[in-house]
Coordinates of C-alpha atoms in Angstrom, one line a residue:
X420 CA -3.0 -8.0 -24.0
X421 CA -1.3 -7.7 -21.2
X422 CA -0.3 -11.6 -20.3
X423 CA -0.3 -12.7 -16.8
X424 CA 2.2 -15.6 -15.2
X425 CA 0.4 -18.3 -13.0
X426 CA 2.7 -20.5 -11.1
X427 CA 3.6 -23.7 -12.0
X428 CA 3.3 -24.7 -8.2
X429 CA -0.1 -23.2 -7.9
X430 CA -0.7 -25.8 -11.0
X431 CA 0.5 -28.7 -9.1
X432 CA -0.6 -28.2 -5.4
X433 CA -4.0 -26.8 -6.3
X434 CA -3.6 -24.3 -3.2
X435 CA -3.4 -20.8 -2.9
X436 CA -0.9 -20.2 -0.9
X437 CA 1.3 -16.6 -1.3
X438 CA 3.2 -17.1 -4.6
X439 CA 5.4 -14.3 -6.3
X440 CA 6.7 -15.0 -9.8
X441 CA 10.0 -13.6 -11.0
X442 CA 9.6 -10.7 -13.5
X443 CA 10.9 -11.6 -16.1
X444 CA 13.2 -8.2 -16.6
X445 CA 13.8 -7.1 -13.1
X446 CA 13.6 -3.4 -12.7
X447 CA 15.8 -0.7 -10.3
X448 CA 15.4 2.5 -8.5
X449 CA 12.1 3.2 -6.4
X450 CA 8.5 3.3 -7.8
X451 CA 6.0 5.3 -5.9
X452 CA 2.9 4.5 -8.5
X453 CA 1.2 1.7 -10.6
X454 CA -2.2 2.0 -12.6
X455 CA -3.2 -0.1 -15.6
X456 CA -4.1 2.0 -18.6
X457 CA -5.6 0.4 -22.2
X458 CA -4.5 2.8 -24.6
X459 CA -6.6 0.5 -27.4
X460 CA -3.6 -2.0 -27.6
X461 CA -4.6 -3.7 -24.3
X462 CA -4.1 -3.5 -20.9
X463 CA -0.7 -2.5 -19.7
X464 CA 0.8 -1.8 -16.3
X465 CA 2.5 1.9 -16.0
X466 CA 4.5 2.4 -13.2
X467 CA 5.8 6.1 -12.1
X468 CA 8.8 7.0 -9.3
X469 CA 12.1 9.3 -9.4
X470 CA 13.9 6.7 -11.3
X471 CA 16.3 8.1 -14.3
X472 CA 15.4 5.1 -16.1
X473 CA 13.9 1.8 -15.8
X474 CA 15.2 -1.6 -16.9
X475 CA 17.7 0.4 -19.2
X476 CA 15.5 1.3 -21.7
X477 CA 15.4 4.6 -23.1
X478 CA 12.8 7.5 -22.8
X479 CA 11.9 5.8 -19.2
X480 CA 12.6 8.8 -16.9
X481 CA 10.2 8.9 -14.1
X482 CA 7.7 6.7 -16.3
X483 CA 7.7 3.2 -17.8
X484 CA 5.1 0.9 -19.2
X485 CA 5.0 -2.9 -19.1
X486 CA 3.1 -5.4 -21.9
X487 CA 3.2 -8.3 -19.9
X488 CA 6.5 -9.1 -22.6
X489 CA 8.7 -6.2 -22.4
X490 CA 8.9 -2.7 -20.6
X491 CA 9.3 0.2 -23.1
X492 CA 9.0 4.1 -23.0
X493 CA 6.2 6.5 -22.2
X494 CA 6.6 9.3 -24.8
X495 CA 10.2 9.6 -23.9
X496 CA 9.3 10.3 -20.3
X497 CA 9.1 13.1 -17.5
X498 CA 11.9 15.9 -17.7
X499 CA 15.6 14.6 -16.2
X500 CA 15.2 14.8 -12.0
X501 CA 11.6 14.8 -12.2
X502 CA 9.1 12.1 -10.4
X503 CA 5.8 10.9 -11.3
X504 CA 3.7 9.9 -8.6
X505 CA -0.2 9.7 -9.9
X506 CA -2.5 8.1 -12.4
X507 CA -5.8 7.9 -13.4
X508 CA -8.2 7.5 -16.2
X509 CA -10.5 10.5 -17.5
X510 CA -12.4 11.7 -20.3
X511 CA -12.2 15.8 -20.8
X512 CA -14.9 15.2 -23.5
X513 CA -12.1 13.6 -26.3
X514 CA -12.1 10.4 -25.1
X515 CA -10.4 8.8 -21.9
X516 CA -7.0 9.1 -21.8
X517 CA -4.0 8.6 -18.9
X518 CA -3.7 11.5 -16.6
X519 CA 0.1 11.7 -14.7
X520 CA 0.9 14.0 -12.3
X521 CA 3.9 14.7 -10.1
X522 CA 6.6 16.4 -9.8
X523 CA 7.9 17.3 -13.1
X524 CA 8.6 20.2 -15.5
X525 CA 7.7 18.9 -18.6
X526 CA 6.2 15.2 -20.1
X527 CA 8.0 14.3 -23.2
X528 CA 9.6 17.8 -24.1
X529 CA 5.6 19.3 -24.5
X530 CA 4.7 22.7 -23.3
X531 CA 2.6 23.5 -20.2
X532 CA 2.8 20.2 -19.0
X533 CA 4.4 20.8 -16.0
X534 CA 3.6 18.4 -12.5
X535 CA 0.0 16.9 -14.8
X536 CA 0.0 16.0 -18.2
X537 CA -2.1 14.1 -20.4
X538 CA -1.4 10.8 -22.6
X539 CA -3.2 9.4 -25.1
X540 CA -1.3 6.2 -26.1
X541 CA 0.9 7.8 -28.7
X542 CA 1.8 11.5 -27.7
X543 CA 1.5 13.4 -24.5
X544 CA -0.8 16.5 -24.5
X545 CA -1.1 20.0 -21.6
X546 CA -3.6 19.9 -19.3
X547 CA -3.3 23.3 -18.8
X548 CA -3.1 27.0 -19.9
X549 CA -0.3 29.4 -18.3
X550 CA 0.1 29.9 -16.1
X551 CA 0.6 26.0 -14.9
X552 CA -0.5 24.0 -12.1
X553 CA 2.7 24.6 -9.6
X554 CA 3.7 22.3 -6.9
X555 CA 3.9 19.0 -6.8
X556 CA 0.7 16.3 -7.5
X557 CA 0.6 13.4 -5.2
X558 CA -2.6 12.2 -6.0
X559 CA -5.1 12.3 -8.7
X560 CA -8.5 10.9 -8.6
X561 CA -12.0 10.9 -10.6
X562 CA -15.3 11.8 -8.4
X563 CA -18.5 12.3 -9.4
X564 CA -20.1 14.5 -6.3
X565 CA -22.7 16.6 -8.7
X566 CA -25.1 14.3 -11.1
X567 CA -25.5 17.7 -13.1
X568 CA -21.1 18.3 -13.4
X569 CA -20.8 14.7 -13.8
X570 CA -17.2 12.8 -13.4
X571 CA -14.5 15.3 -12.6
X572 CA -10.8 15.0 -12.5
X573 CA -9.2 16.1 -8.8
X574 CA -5.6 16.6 -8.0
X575 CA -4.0 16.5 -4.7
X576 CA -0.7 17.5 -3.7
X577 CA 1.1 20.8 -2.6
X578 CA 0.3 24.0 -4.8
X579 CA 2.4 27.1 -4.6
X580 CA -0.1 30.0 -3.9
X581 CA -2.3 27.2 -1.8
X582 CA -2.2 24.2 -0.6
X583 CA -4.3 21.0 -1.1
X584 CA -6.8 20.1 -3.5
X585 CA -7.5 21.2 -7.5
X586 CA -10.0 20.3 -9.9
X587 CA -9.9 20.5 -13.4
X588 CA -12.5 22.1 -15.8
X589 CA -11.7 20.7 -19.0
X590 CA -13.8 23.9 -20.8
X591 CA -10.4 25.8 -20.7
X592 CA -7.8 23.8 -19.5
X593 CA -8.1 25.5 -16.2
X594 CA -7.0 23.8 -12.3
X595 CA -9.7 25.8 -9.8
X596 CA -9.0 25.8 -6.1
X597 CA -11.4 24.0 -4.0
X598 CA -9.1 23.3 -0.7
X599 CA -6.7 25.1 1.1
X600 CA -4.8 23.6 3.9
X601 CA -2.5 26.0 6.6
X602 CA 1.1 25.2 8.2
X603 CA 2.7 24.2 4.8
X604 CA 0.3 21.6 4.8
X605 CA -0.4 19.1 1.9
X606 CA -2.6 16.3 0.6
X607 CA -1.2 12.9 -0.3
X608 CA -4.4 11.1 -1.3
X609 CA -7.9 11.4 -2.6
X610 CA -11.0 8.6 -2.4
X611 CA -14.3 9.0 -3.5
X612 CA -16.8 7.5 -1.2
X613 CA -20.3 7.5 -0.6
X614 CA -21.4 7.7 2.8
X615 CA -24.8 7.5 4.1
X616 CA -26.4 7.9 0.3
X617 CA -24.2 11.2 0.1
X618 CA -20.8 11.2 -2.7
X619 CA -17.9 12.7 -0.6
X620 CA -14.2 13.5 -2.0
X621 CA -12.1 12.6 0.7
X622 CA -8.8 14.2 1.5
X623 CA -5.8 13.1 3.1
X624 CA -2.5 14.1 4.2
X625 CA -0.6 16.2 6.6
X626 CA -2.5 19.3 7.2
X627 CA -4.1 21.3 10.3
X628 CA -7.0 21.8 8.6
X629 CA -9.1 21.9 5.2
X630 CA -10.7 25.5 4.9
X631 CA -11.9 24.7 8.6
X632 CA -12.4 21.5 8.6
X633 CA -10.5 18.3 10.6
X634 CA -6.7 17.5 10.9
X635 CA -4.8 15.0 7.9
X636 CA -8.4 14.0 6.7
X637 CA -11.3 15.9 5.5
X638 CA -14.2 15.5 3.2
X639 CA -15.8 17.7 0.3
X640 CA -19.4 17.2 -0.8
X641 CA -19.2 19.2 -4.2
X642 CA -19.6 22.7 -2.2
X643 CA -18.4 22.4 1.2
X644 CA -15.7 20.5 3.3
X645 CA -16.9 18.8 6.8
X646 CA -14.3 17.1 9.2
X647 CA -16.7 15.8 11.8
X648 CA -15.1 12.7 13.5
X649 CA -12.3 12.4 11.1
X650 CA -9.6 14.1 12.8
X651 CA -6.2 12.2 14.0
X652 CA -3.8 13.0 16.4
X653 CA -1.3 15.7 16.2
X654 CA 1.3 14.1 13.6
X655 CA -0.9 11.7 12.4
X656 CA -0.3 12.0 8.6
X657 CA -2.8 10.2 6.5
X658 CA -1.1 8.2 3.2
X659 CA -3.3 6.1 2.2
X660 CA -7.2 5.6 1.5
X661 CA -8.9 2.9 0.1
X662 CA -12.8 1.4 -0.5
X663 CA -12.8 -2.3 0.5
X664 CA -16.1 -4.7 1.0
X665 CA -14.8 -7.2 3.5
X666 CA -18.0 -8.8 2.9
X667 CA -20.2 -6.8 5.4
X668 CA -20.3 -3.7 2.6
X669 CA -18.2 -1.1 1.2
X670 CA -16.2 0.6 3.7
X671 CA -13.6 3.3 3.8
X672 CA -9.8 2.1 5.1
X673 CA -7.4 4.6 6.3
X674 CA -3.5 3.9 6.8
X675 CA -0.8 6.1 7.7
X676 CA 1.1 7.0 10.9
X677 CA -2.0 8.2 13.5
X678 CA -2.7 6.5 16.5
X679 CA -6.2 7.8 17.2
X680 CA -8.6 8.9 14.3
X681 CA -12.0 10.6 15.2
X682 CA -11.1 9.8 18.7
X683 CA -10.9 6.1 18.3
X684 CA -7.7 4.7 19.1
X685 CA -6.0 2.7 15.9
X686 CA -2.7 1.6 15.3
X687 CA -1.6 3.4 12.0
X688 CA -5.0 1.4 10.1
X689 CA -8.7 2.4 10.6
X690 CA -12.1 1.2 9.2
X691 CA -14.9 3.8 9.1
X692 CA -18.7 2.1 9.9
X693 CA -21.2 4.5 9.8
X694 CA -20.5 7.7 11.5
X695 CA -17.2 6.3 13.4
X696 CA -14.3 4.6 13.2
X697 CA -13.0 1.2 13.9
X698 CA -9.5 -0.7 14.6
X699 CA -8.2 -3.5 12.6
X700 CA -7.4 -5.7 16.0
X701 CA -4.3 -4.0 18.1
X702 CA -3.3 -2.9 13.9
X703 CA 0.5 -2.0 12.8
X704 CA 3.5 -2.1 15.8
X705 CA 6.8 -3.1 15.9
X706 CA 10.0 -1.6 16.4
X707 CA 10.9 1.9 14.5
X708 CA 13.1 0.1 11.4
X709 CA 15.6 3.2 11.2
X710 CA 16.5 6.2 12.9
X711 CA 15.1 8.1 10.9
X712 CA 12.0 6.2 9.2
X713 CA 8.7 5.7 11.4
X714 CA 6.1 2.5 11.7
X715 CA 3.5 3.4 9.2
X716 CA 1.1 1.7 6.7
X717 CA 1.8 2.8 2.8
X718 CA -0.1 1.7 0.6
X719 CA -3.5 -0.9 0.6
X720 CA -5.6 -2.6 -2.6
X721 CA -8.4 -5.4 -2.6
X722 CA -6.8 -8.7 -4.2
X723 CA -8.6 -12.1 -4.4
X724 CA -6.1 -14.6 -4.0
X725 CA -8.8 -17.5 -4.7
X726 CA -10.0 -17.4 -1.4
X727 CA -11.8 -14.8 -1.5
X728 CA -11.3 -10.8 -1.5
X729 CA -8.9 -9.7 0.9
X730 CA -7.4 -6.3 2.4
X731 CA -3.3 -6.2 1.5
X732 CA -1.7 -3.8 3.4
X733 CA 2.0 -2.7 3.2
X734 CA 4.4 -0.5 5.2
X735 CA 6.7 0.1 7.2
X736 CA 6.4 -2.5 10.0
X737 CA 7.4 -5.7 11.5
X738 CA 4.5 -6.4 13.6
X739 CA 0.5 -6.4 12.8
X740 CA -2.1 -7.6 15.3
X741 CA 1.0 -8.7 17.6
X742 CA 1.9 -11.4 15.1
X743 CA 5.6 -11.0 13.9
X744 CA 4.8 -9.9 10.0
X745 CA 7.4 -8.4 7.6
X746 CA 6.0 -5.2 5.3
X747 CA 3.2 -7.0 3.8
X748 CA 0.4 -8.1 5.3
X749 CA -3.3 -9.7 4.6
X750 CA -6.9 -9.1 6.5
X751 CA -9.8 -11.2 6.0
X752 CA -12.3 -9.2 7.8
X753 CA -11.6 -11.2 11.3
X754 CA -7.8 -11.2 11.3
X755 CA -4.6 -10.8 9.6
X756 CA -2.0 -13.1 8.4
X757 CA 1.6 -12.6 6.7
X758 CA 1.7 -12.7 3.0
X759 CA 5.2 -14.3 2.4
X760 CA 8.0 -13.5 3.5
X761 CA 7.5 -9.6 2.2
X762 CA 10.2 -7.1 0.4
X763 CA 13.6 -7.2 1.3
X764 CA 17.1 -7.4 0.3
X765 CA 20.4 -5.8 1.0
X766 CA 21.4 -1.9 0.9
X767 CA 17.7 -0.9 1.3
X768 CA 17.4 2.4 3.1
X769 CA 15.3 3.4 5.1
X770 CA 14.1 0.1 4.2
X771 CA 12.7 -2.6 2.0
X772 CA 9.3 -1.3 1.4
X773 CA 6.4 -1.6 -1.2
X774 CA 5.0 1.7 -2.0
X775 CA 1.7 1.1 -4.2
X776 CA -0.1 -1.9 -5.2
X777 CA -2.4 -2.3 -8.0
X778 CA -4.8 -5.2 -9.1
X779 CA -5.5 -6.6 -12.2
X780 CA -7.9 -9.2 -12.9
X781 CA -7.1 -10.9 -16.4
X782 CA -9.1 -9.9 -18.9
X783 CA -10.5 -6.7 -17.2
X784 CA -13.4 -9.2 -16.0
X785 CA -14.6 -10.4 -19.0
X786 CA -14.0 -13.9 -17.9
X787 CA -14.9 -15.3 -14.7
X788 CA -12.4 -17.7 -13.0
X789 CA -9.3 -15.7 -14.2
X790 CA -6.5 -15.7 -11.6
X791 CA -6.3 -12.3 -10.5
X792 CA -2.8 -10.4 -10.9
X793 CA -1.6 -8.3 -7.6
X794 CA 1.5 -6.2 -8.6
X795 CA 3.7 -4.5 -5.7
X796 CA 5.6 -1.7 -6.6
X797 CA 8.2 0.0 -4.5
X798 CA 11.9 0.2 -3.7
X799 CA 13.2 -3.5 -2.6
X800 CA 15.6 -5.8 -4.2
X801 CA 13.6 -9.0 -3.4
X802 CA 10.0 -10.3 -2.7
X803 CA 9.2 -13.2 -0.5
X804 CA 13.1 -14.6 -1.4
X805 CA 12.5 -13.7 -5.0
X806 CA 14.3 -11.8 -7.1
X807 CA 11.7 -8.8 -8.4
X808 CA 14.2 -5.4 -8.3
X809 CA 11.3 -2.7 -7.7
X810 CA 8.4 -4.3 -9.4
X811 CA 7.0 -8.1 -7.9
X812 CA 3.5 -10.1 -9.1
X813 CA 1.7 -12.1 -6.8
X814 CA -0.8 -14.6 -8.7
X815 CA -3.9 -16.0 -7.7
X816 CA -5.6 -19.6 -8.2
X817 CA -9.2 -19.3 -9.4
X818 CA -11.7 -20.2 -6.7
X819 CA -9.1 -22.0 -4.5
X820 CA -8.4 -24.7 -6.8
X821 CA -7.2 -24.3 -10.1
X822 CA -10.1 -25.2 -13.0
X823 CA -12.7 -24.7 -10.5
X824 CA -14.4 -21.9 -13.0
X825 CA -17.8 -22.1 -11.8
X826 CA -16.2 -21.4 -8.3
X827 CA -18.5 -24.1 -6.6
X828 CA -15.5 -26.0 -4.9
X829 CA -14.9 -28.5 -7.4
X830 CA -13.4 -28.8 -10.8
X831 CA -16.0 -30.7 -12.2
X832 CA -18.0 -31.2 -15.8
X833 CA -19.8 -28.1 -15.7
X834 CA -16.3 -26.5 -15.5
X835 CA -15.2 -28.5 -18.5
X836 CA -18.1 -27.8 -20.4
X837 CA -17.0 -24.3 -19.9
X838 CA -13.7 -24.9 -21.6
X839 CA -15.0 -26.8 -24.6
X840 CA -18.0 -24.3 -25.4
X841 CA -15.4 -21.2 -25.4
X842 CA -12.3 -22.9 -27.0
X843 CA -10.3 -21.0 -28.9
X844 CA -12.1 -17.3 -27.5
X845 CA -10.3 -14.4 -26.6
X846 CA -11.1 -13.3 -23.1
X847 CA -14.1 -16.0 -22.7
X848 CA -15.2 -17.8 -19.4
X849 CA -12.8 -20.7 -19.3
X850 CA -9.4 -19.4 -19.3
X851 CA -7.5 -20.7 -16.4
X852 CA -4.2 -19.4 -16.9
X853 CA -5.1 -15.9 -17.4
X854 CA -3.6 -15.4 -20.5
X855 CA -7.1 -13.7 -21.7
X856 CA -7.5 -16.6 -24.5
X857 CA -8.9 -20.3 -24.1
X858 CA -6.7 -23.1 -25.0
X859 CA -5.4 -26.2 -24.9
X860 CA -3.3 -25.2 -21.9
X861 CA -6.6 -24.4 -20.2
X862 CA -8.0 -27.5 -21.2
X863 CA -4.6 -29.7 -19.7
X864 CA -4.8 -27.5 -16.7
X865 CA -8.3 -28.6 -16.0
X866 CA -8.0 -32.0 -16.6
X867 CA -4.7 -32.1 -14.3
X868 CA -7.5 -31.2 -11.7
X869 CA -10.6 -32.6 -12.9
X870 CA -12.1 -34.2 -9.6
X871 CA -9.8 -32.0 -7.0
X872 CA -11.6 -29.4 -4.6
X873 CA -10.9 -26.7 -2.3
X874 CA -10.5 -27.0 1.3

């Protein structure tokens, strides 16, 4: 199970301020990618990037996996100079399994596994007959846009032959073409949303159009794409996408490096309501950090920090809103607010940055009041003054105090009845620390704070 570390200053304040704890092996080289993936041993985080090997270990090239006690190999990794820049979950029929795509010519030494490949927990597998899937895969994500098809797997990236999107029919192993982009165009990310009761794949990227449709972003409804109101301006390269309920409902975020998107002007971050877009106040600014690096948002990912769901958003900047904030950022749904001090450290170039963010919640929500688990994944020596080489945790306080299960304020009885009725469970209601088991650390965490609320 893949263990969690809560703070021991989140313990004592009972406040839910930004806290990062070390890792306990700090990594090196840049990550581009984290997912977690249960390969029936528990939850464990996988993180992907160019690196030749992580933490020293052996068999990490491109690929490494972390236990929540030790980071260890991936079936002796991607081939030597590759990258790995994708994740996601599906089941071809077989079972679910780990899908990774990149940029890679092989996945363990294992034929026709080239750029995508398949693992299963002990061995990796092809996804593919020859001739393979050639390019590079930036993106890989399940959508279900047919009832009768059901979930499919869809890569983006840049295919020799064409360029954009790919989905897989696992009845021979094949990769069929369903978008084509123009002007050596390519597709960084993929999102499923619904919008207006319809299921839309939506692509983004830097492209001039998808088989007709808009600029950097379009959308594919199972047999078409549209691009209605979803064009940005000319260079205004799409990286990110991500489906965030700020409380008024789901709603489709994009980042990147546009400043207009379906006409709407918005500073490198966009939330779409209804038919349109909106801005995020005056969004991401600030000075260009290099010569030859632009202001742009990276990566985004929902994380409850016990105050509630949030947007964290992460980049290259130095200002969001018109507030001085370093690389890492936090909105509310009303405004935004620094989280730390961000990534940094010496001899980063183009610059301390985070690159993907993933949440994890615990025991995969099995228990309610579990501190939630943001990790930050990128290429930066330090996070918020701490030392975390490539790979940083931010921990959460359940319900803005610590013990405060029942998340009415208060740690209280009903709270401790909680912890008495599941003591000695594995992932039960009434694990505080978030170590997926309830115990007498639990129990001495809550009584610490029995009687304490949030403000």
């Amino acid at each position: 199970m893949l263990k969690t570390i809560t703070s021991a200053i989140c313990a004592a304040l009972c406040l839910c301020s930004p806290v990062f704890a070390v890792f306990p092996i700090p990594g090196s080289g840049g990550v581009t990618a984290s997912f977690i993936y249960d390969d029936g041993t528990g939850p464990a985080l996988y993180i992907g990037g160019d690196f030749p090997s992580f933490n020293g270990v052996p068999g990490t090239q491109g690929i490494a996996r972390w236990d929540g006690e030790s980071w260890s190999s991936v079936g002796g990794g991607v081939s030597l100079g590759g990258r790995v820049e994708a994740f996601a979950v599906y089941d071809d029929g077989t079972g679910p399994a780990l899908y990774v795509g990149g940029s890679f010519t092989d996945a363990g030494g294992v034929a026709n596994t080239e750029n995508i490949a398949k693992w299963d927990g002990v061995s990796w597998s092809a996804t593919q007959s020859f001739p393979s899937l050639s390019g590079s895969v930036y993106d890989l994500e399940v959508a279900t846009l047919n009832e009768a098809e059901g979930p499919r797997l869809y890569a983006g990236g840049y295919f020799f032959g064409t360029s954009g999107v790919r989905k897989f029919n696992p009845a021979n192993d094949t990769w069929q073409i369903v978008g084509g982009t123009n002007n050596g165009g390519y597709v960084l990310d993929l999102q499923q949303f619904t919008e207006n009761g319809t299921p839309y794949l939506y692509a983004a990227g830097s492209f001039s159009s998808m088989n007709g449709g808009a600029s950097n972003l379009s959308r594919y409804n199972g047999s078409t794409w549209s691009g209605g109101g979803l064009s940005t301006n000319q260079f205004g390269v799409v990286h990110k996408l991500h489906v965030h309920d700020d409380g008024s409902g789901p709603a489709l975020y994009a980042g990147g490096l546009f400043t207009t998107i379906g006409n709407v002007p918005a500073s490198k971050i966009a939330k779409r309501v209804g038919n349109s877009w909106q801005s995020l106040g005056t969004g991401i600014g600030g000075p260009q950090p290099c010569p030859t690096c632009q202001v742009l948002c990276w990566a985004m990912a929902t994380f409850d920090d016990g105050t509630g769901p949030a947007l964290y958003v992460a980049g290259n900047f130095s200002q969001v809103d018109g507030q001085s904030i370093y690389r890492l950022a936090r909105w509310d749904g009303a405004s935004w607010s620094a989280v730390g001090t961000g990534p940094g450290g010496p001899g980063q170039e183009p610059a301390p940055v985070v690159k993907d963010m993933t949440t994890f919640n615990g025991c995969g929500g099995l228990a309610p009041g579990t501190p939630e688990v943001l990790f930050l994944v990128g290429k930066f020596d330090l996070m918020n003054g701490v030392d975390n080489r490539s790979v940083a945790q931010l921990s959460a306080c359940s319900g803005g105090v610590l013990g405060d299960l029942n998340g009415n304020g208060t740690v209280d009885l009903p709270d401790l009845n909680l912890v008495l009725a599941n003591f000695g469970q594995e992932g039960s209601a009434g694990d505080i620390n978030g170590d997926c088991f309830v115990d007498l650390v639990d129990l001495n965490l809550l009584l610490a704070n029995f009687g304490n609320f949030g403000g």
